[in-house]
Tab-separated table of C-alpha atoms (C1' of nucleotides) in Angstrom:
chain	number	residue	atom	x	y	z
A	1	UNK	CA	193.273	175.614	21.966
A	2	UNK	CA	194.784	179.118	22.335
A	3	UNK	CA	194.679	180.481	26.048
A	4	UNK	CA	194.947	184.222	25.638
A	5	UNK	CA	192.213	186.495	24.320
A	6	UNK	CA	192.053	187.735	20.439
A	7	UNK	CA	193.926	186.196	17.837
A	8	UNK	CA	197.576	187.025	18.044
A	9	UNK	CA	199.084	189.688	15.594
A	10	UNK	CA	201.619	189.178	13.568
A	11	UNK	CA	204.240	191.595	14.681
A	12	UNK	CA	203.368	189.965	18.348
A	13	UNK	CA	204.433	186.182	16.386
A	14	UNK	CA	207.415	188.081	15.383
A	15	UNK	CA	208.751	188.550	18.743
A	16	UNK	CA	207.898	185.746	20.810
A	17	UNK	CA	211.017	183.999	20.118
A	18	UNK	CA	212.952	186.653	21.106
A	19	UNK	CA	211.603	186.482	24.461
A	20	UNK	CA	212.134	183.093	24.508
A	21	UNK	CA	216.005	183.354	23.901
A	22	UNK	CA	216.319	185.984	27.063
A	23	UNK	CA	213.915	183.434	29.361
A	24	UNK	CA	216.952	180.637	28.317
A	25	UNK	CA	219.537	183.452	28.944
A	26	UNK	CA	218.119	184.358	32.111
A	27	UNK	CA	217.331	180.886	33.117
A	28	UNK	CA	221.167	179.691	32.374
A	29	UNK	CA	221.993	182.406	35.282
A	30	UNK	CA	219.710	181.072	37.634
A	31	UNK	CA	217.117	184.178	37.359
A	32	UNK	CA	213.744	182.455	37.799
A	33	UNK	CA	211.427	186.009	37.887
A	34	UNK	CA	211.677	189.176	35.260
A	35	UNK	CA	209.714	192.019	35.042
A	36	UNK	CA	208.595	193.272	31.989
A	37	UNK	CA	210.477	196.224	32.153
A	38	UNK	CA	213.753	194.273	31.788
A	39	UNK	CA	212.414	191.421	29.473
A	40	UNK	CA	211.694	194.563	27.328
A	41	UNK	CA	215.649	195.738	27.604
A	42	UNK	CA	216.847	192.269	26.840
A	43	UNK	CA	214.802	191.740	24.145
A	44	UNK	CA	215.135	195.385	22.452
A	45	UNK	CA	212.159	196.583	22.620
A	46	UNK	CA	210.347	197.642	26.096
A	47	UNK	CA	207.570	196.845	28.944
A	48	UNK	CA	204.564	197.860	27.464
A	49	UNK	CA	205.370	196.288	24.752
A	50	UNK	CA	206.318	192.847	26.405
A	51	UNK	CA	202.895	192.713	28.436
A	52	UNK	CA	200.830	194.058	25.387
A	53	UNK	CA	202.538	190.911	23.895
A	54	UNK	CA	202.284	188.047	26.550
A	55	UNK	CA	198.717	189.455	27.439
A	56	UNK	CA	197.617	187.515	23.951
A	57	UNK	CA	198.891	184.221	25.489
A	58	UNK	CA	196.863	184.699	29.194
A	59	UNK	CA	197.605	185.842	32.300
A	60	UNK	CA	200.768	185.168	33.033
A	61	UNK	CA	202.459	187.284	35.052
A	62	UNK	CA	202.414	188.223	38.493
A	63	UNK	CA	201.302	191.764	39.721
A	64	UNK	CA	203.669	192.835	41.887
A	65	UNK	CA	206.087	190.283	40.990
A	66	UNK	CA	206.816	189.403	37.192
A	67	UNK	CA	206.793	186.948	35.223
A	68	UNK	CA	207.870	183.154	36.254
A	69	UNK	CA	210.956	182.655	33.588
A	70	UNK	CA	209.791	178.573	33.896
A	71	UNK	CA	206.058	179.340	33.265
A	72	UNK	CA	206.575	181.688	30.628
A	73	UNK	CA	209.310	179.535	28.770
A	74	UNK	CA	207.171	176.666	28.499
A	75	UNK	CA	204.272	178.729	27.381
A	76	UNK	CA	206.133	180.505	24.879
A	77	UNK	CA	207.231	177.126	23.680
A	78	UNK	CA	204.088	175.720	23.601
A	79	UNK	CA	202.905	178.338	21.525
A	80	UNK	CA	205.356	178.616	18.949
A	81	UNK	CA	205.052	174.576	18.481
A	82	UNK	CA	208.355	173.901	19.790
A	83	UNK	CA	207.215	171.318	22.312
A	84	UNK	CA	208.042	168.819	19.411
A	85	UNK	CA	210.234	167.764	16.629
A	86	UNK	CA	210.489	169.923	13.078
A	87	UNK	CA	212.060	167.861	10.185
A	88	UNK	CA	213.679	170.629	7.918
A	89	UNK	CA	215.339	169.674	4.768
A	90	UNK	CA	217.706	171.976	2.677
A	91	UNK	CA	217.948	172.388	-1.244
A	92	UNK	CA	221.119	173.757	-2.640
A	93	UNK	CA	224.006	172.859	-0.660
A	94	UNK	CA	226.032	175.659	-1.964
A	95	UNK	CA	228.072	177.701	0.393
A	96	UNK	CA	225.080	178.991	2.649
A	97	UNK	CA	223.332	175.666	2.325
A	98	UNK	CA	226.791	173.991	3.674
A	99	UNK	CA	226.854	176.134	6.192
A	100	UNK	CA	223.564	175.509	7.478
A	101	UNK	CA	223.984	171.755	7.340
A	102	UNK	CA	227.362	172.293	9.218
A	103	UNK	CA	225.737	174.492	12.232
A	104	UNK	CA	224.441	172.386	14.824
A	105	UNK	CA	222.486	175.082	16.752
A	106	UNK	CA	219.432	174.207	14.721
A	107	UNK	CA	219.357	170.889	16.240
A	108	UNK	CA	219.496	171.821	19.583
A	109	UNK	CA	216.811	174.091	18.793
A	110	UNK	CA	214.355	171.422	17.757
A	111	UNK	CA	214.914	171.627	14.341
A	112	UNK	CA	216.696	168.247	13.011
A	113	UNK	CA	217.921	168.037	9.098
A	114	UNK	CA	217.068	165.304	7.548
A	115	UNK	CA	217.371	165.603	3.892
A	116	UNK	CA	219.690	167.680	1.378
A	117	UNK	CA	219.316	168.395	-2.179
A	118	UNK	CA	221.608	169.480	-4.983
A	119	UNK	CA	221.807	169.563	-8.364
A	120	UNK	CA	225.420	169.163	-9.007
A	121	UNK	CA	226.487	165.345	-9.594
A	122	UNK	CA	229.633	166.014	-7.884
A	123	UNK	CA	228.362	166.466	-4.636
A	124	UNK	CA	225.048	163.870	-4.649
A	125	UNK	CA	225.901	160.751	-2.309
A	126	UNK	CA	228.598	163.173	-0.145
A	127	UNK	CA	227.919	163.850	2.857
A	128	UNK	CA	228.062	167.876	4.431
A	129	UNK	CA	227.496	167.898	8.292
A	130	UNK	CA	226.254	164.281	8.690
A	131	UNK	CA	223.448	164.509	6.328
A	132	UNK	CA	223.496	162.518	3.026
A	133	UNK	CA	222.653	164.978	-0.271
A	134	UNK	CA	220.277	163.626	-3.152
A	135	UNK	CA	219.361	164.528	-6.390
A	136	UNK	CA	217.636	168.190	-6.812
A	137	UNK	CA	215.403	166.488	-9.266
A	138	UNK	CA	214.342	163.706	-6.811
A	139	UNK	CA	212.726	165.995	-3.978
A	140	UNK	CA	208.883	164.863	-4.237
A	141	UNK	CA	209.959	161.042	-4.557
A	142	UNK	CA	212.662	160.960	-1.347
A	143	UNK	CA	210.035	162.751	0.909
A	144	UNK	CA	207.271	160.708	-0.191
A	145	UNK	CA	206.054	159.102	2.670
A	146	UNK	CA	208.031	161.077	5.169
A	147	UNK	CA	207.018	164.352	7.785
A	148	UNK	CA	208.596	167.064	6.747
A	149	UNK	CA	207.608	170.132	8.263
A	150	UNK	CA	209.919	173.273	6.833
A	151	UNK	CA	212.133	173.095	3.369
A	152	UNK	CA	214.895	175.579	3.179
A	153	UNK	CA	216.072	176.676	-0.168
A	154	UNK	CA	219.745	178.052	-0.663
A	155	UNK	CA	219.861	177.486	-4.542
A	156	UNK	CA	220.626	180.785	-7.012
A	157	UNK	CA	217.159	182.132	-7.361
A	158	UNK	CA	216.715	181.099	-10.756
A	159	UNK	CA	216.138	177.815	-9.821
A	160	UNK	CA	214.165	178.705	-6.532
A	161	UNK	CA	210.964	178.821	-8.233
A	162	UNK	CA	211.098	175.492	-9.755
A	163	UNK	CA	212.090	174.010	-6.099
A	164	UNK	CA	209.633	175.435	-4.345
A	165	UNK	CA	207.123	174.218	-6.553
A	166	UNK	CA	208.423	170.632	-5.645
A	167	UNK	CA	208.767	171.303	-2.012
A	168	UNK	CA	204.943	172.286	-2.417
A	169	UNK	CA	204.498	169.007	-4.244
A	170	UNK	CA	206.194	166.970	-1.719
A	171	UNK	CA	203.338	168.450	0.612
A	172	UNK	CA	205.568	170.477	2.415
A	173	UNK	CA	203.951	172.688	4.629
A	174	UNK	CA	206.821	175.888	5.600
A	175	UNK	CA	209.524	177.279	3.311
A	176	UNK	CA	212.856	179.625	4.418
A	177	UNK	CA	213.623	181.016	1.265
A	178	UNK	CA	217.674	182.423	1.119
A	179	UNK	CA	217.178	182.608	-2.538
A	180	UNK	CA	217.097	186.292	-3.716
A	181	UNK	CA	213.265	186.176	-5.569
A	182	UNK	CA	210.210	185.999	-4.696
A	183	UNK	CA	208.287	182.206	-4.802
A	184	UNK	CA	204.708	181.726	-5.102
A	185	UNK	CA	203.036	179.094	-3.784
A	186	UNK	CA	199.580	178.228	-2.564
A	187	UNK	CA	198.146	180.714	0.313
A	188	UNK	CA	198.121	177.825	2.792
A	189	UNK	CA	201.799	177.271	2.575
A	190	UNK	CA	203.771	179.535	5.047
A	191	UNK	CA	206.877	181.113	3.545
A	192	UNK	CA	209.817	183.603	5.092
A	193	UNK	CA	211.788	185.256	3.214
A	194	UNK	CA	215.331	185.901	4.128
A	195	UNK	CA	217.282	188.086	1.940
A	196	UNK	CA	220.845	189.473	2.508
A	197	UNK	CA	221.464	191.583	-0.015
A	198	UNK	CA	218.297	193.424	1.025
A	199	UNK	CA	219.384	193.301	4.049
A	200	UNK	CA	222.571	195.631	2.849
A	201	UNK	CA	220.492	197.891	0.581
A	202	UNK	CA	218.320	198.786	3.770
A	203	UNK	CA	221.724	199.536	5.685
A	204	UNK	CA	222.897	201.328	2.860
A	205	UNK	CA	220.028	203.876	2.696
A	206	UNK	CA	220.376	204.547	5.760
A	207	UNK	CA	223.918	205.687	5.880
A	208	UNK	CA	223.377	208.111	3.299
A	209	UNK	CA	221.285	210.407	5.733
A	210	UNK	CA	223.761	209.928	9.021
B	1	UNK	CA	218.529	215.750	-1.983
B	2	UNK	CA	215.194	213.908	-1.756
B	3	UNK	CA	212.771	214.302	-4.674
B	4	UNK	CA	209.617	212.914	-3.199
B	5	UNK	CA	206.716	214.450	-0.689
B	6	UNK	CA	207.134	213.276	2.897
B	7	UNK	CA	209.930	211.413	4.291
B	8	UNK	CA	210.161	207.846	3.392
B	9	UNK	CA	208.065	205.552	5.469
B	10	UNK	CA	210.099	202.375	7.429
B	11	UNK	CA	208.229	199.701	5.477
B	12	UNK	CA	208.315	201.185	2.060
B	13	UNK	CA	212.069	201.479	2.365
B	14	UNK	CA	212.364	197.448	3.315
B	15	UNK	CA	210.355	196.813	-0.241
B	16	UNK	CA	213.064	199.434	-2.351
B	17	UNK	CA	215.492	196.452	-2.470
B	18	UNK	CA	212.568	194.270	-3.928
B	19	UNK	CA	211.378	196.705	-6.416
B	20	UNK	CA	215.166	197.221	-7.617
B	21	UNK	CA	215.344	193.235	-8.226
B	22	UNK	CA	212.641	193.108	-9.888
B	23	UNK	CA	213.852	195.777	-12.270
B	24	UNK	CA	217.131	194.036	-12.909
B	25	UNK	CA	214.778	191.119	-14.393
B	26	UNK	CA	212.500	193.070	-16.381
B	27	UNK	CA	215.655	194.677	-17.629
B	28	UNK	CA	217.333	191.492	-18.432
B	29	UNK	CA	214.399	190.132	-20.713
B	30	UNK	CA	214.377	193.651	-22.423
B	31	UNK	CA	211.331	194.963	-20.931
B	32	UNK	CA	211.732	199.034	-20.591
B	33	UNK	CA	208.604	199.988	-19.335
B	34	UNK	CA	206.100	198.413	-16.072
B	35	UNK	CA	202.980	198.938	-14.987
B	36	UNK	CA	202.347	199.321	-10.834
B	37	UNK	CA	200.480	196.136	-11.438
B	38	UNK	CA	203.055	193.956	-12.873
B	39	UNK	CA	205.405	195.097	-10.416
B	40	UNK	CA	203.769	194.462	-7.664
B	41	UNK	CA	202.577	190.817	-8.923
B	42	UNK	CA	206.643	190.535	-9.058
B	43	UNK	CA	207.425	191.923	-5.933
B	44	UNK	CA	204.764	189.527	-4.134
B	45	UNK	CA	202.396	192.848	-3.051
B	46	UNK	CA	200.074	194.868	-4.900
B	47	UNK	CA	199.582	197.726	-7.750
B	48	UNK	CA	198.129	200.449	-5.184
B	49	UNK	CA	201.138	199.342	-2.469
B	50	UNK	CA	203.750	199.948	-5.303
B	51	UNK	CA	202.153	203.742	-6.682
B	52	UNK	CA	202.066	205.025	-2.709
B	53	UNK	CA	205.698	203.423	-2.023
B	54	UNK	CA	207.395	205.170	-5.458
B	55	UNK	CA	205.619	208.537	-5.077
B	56	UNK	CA	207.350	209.141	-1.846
B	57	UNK	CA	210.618	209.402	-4.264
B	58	UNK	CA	208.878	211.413	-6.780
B	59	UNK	CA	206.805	211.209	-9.702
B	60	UNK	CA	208.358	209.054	-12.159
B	61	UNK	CA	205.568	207.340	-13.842
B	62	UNK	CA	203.348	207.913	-16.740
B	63	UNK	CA	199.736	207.982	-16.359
B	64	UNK	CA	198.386	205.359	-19.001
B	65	UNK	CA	201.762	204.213	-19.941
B	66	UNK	CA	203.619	203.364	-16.843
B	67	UNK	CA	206.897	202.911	-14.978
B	68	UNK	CA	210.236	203.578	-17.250
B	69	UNK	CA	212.449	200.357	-16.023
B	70	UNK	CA	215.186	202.488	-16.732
B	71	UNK	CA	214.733	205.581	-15.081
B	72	UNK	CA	213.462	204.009	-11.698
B	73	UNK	CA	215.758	201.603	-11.352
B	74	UNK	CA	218.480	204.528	-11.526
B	75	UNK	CA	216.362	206.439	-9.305
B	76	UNK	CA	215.621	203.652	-6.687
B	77	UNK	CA	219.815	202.716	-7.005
B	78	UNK	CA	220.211	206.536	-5.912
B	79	UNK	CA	217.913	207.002	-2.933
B	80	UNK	CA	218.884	203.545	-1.909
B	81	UNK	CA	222.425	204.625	-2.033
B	82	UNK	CA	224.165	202.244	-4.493
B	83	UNK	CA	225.826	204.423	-6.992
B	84	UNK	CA	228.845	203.978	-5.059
B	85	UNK	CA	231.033	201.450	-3.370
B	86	UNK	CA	230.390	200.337	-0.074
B	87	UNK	CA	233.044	198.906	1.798
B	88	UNK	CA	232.302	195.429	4.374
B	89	UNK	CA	234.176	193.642	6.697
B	90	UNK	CA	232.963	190.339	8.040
B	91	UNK	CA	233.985	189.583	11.717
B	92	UNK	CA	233.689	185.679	12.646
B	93	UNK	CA	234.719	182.986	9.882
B	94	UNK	CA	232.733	180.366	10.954
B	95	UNK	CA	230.257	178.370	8.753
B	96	UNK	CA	228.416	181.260	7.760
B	97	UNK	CA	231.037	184.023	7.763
B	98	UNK	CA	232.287	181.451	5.354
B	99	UNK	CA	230.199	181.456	3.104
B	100	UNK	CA	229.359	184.948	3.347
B	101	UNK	CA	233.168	185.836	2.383
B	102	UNK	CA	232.907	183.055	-0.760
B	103	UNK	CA	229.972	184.180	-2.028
B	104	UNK	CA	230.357	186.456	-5.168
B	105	UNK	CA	227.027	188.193	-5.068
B	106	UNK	CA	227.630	190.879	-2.714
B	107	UNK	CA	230.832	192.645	-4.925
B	108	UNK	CA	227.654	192.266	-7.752
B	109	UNK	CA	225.635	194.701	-5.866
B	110	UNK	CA	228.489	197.178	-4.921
B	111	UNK	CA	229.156	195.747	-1.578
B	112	UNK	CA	232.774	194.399	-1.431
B	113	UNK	CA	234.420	192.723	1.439
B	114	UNK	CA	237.120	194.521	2.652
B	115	UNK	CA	238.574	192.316	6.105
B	116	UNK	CA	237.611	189.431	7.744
B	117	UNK	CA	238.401	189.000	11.811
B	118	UNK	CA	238.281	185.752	13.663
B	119	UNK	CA	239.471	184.505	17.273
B	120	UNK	CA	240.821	181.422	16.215
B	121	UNK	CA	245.036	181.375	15.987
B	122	UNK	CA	244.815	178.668	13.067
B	123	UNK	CA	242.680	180.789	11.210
B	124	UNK	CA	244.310	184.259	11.178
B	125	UNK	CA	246.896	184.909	8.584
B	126	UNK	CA	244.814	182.227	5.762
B	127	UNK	CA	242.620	183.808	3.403
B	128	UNK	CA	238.974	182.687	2.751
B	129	UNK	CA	237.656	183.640	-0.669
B	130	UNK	CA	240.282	186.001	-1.172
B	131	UNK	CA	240.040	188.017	1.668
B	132	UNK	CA	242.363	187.860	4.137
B	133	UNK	CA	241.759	186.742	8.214
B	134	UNK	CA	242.847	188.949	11.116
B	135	UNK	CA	242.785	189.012	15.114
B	136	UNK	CA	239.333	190.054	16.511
B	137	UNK	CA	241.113	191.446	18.702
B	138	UNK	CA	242.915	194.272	16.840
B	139	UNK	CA	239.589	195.177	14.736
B	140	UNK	CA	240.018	199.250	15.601
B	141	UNK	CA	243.200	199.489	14.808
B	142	UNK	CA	243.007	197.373	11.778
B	143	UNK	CA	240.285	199.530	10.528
B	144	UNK	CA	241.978	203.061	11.770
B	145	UNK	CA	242.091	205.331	9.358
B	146	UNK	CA	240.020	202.927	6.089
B	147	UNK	CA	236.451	203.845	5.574
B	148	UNK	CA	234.211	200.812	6.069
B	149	UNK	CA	230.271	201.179	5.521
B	150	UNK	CA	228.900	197.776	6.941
B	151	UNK	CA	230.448	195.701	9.858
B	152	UNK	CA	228.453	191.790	9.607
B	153	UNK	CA	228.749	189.922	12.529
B	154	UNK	CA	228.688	186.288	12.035
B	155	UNK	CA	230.442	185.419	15.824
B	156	UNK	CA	228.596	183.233	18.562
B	157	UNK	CA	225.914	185.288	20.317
B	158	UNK	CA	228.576	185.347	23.641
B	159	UNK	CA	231.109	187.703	21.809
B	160	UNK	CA	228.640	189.603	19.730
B	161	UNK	CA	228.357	192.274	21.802
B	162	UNK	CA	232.164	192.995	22.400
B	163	UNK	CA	232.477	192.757	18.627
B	164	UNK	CA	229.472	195.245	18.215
B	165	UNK	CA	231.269	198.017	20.495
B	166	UNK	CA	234.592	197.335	18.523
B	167	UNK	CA	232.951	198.022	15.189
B	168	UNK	CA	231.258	201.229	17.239
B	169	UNK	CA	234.933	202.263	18.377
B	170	UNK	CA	235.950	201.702	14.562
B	171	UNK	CA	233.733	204.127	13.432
B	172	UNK	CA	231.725	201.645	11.434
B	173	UNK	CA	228.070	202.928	11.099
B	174	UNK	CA	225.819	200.383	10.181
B	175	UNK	CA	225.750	196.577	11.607
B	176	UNK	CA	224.356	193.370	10.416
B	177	UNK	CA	223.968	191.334	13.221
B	178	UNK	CA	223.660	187.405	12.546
B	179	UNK	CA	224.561	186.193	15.813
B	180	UNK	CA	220.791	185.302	17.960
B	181	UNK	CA	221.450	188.095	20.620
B	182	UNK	CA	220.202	191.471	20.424
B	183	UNK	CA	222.892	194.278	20.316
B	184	UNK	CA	223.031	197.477	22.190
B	185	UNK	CA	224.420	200.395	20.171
B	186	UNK	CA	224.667	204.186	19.998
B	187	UNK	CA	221.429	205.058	17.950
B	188	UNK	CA	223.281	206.765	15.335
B	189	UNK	CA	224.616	203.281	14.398
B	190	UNK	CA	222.041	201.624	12.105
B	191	UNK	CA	221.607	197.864	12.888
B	192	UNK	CA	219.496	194.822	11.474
B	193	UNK	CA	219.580	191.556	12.585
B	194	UNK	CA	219.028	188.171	10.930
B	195	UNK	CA	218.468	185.571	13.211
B	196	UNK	CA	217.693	182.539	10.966
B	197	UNK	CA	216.268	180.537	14.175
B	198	UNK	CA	213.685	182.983	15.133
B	199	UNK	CA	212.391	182.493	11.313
B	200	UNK	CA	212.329	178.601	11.707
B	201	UNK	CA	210.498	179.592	15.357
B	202	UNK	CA	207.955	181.737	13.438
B	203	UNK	CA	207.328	179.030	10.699
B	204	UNK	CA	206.694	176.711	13.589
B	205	UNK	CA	204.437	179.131	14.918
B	206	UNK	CA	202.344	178.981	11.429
B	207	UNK	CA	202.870	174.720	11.406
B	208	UNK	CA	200.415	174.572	14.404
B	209	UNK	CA	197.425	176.570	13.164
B	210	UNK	CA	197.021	174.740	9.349
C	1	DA	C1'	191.183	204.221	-22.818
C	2	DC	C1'	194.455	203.408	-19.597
C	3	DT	C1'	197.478	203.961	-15.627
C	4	DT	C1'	199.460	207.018	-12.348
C	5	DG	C1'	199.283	209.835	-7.997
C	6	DT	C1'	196.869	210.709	-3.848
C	7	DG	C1'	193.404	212.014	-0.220
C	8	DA	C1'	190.521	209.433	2.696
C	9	DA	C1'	189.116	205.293	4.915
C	10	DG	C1'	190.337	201.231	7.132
C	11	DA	C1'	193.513	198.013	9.396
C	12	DT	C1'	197.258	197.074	12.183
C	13	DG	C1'	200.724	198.164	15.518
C	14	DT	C1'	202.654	200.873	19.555
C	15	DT	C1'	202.535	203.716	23.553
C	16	DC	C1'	200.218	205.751	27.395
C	17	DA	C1'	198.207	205.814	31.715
C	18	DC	C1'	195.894	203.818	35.227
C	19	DA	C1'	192.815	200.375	37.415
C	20	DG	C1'	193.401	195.925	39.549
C	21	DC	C1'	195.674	192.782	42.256
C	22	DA	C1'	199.552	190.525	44.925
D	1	DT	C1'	204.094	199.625	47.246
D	2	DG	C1'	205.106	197.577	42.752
D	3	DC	C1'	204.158	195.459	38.600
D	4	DT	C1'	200.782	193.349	35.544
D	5	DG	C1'	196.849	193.644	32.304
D	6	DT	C1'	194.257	196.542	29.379
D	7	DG	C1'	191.194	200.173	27.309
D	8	DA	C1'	192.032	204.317	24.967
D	9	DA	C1'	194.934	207.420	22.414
D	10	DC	C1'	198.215	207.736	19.094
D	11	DA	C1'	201.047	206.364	15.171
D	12	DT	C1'	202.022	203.817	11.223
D	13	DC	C1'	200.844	201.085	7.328
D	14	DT	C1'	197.689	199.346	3.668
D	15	DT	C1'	193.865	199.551	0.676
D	16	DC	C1'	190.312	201.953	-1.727
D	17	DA	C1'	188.497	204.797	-5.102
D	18	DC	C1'	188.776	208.354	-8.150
D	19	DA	C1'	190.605	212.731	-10.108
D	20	DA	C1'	194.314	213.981	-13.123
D	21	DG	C1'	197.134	213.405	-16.918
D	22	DT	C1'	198.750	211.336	-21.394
DNA sequence: ACTTGTGAAGATGTTCACAGCA
DNA sequence: TGCTGTGAACATCTTCACAAGT
């Protein structure tokens, strides 16, 4: 299935989509060949880098030239699985998760909501940006049935656990985790963490030594 | 200042934060002393990861006994930089700038949220989760002469980068960068970015290959 | 007996430098 | 000539395995 050569690394994974947002900024200003060198500069990082990168994919690029921003969008796509639909749902439609149901750049990004879960009675059969919220407690019987490829959960963390365990249940395969703990689930489920008061404890060390 | 051997590597620095959580829990259910292993079966790595990360800040186990919960987390609070105040302002009060100003955990953890700054005429003047809204526009001189520690940027990816050089002309040394562009800064400005669609892009990545 | 602290080995990631090709 | 693709060198990060300490 995979073009390129060995297996692609991790960190490589990492920042493919970042190229992929400078090919669609490049593209929307009618650019149709980079160079590594500047993909690198866009992207933060630099050339060696880039090609080290896109060499895992194939040959892509054209000595002499650069890279096709077409060729290497749809490639990039293709790789990260974005040629198709991803069904996301959210549990905990707190302030975060309200503002993820809200934004509608996921969408347009291939990734459609189609389920929300909270625990508060006060808010199940509402609606927050379009998409109808259920019972917390109901997860593995509303999905049954249905694809769902990624679960995002924006509950406190002390219920995180207990979620996750039913996103797992519910067979779903990919979990975005807001909530500030860390979830264990089977090895064959994939799960980011995203955590934002780490996020300002990593900023905050560093300003102690500038 | 530092305690420990050698300077503190990149990636045991991103796991301080964890450690420190997990602390705060052992602490809450009256647990005073941790072994490497437990620790790192709570921080989702591993016993040996958690000795070689902590001895870079010193020697503040004992051997057969353990970590004291106590001591470390007042040690890990100190290198990390949280025994005092850091000051925040949030510029874009969207959805998630939103929610960032309304949530409550931050202040928890020392960061508190100082001014918000939006475009949007309706919006400046009103006051979202008790912090009043400004012009984007006058960010410098808004911030002349106050001491502000972390500038988050929660604005479309097209002003990001305008609002990045006004926190850099405000003096404001360390950015968190929400917005899906990649910022250029001086390098003594400290910057991490959270891009929550490159996360969904790398779980998609994952999706294809299980 | 038990658990830390750490050199050494191993794995992964990044940069260099140049051959290969348009 | 100019830029990609890539082995090799270098750097960083993780794991192992055991000496050292209580």
């Amino acid at each position: 299935m995979r073009k390129g050569k060995g297996r692609i690394s991790r960190s490589t994974i990492g920042r493919l989509p970042l190229y992929l947002r400078c090919l669609a900024q490049l593209s929307s200003q009618k650019v149709w060949v980079v160079s590594s060198e500047e993909l690198g500069r866009l992207a933060g990082t630099n050339a060696a880098q880039v090609r080290k990168d896109l060499s895992y994919l194939g040959e892509f690029g054209t000595r002499g030239v650069g890279y096709d921003v077409g060729k290497l969008t749809s490639h990039l796509s293709k790789t990260l699985g974005l040629n198709r639909k991803r069904y996301t749902v959210v549990v905990g439609v707190g302030n975060l998760g309200s503002a993820l149901l809200k934004y509608k750049g996921f969408r347009k990004k291939g990734f459609e909501i189609v389920a929300a879960f909270d625990k508060e009675p006060g808010k199940i059969g509402k609606r927050v940006g379009g998409v109808a919220i259920s019972d917390i407690n109901q997860i593995e019987q509303a999905l049954k049935g249905k694809r769902v490829d990624v679960g995002v959960i924006t509950t406190p963390a002390s219920v995180a656990q207990a979620v996750a365990d039913q996103l797992v249940a519910a067979k779903v395969p990919a979990i975005l985790n807001f909530a500030p703990v860390s979830i264990n689930v089977p090895k064959q489920v994939s799960v980011r963490q995203v955590d934002l008061s780490v996020e300002l404890q990593i900023l905050s060390f560093y300003l102690n030594r500038m």
